[in-house]
Amino acid sequence: MAHGPCDSREWPMVSAELRALLDAAVDAIVMMDDRGRITTFNAAAERLFGYKADEAIGKDVAMLMPEPHRSEHQAYVDRYLRTGEARIIGIGREVLGRRADGETFPISLSVGEARSDAGRRFVGIIRDLSAQRAAELRTRALETRLSQVGRFSLMGEMAAGIAHEINQPLSAIATYAQAAKRILEREQPGMQTLIDICRKIDEQALRAGRVIENLRKFIRKQDIQTELVDVNRVVADVMNLVEADAHAEGIRVSTRYATDLPTVRSNAVQLQQVLLNLTRNSVDAMRGSPRKERGIAIETERTERGGVRVAVTDHGSGVSRQLGDNIFHPFVTTKRDGLGVGLAISRTIVQSYGGSLTYRDNPAGGAIFVVDLPAPEEAQREHGQRKS
């Protein structure tokens, strides 16, 4: 492979051994002088960027960058040479590269510096992240589909309670309608009584409608987009589904909402899915429990770091020591007819927001599952650290 002439005043002649080493490297290696001119371009760089070495050597390294970095690159170099303040040298980061055909693609870039009598020289080691990013997109798509399957499975498990919750207002509507009919059949119908009955029919119809609307929102397929949400509102909006499921088993649900909670960056429907998974497990664990009358408690509070915590406490059979943290692994379940994906999905959802899902034993018997969500600025810092 031709590398073109290398001016010894700019860079010491690359030996045959070093050239072989550079060309054997899996990652692209690009060397440049302090004016940003490419002096070495290995075989992996040729494959990655689509330029031959003799097309790249002597050219400005900005040719490998998309805008706006392409135009701003020399200013970055000049600032570093003037101030010594490193923005990328010795740090490494994920940026975009530009191929010869103009295509942009994600890369991991590490830059090192060498000083000699000839001046400063820089070496960039570049790894193509395209396959990794594509795999991450496929994984997210699979997780989204699995989450949708999990929601339908969850609704199947909760069907009896939801049917009961909807049937109650429908039965009340039928009763009130029959009463109104009897009043209208009188010679002197009581108008005030009819007005009261119509009001009650309206209230019960709205009650049934809220359950159906929340159910529709929960199970519909949608793009998962994050936004700043009020966790107390998320919990309150799904409580009729939680209570329907628990009341069908004769289990009381209590809530305690902390005041002045910060908003957190998440997706409301996904958080509701986590909450329903946790409460459904609590209902299953408390079915037939001697501590059943103590019920399930859902509490929100502000964390020590300024985030939000949601705790679901039950008084059921608890988590066996043999299972331990394995309960969060896919397809691990203690239910006879369970899929074993609920807790795995829930932990993945919470972790995607920079949070955590953990459990501990309830001293009074049972289990406490805890969702910790970071404040938006904390989540951004952690996301930035993971990227760098």
PDB file of C-alpha atoms in Angstrom, residues 19 129 249 295 306 311 357 386:
ATOM      1  CA  ARG A  19       4.225   0.744   8.972  1.00  0.00           C
ATOM      2  CA  LEU A 129     -19.410   2.539  16.265  1.00  0.00           C
ATOM      3  CA  GLU A 249     -58.697 -10.143  46.031  1.00  0.00           C
ATOM      4  CA  GLY A 295     -52.820  -4.271  52.515  1.00  0.00           C
ATOM      5  CA  GLY A 306     -32.918  15.410  45.024  1.00  0.00           C
ATOM      6  CA  ALA A 311     -41.862   2.426  47.300  1.00  0.00           C
ATOM      7  CA  LEU A 357     -35.167  -0.776  40.931  1.00  0.00           C
ATOM      8  CA  ARG A 386     -21.450   6.992  30.390  1.00  0.00           C
TER       9      ARG A 386
END
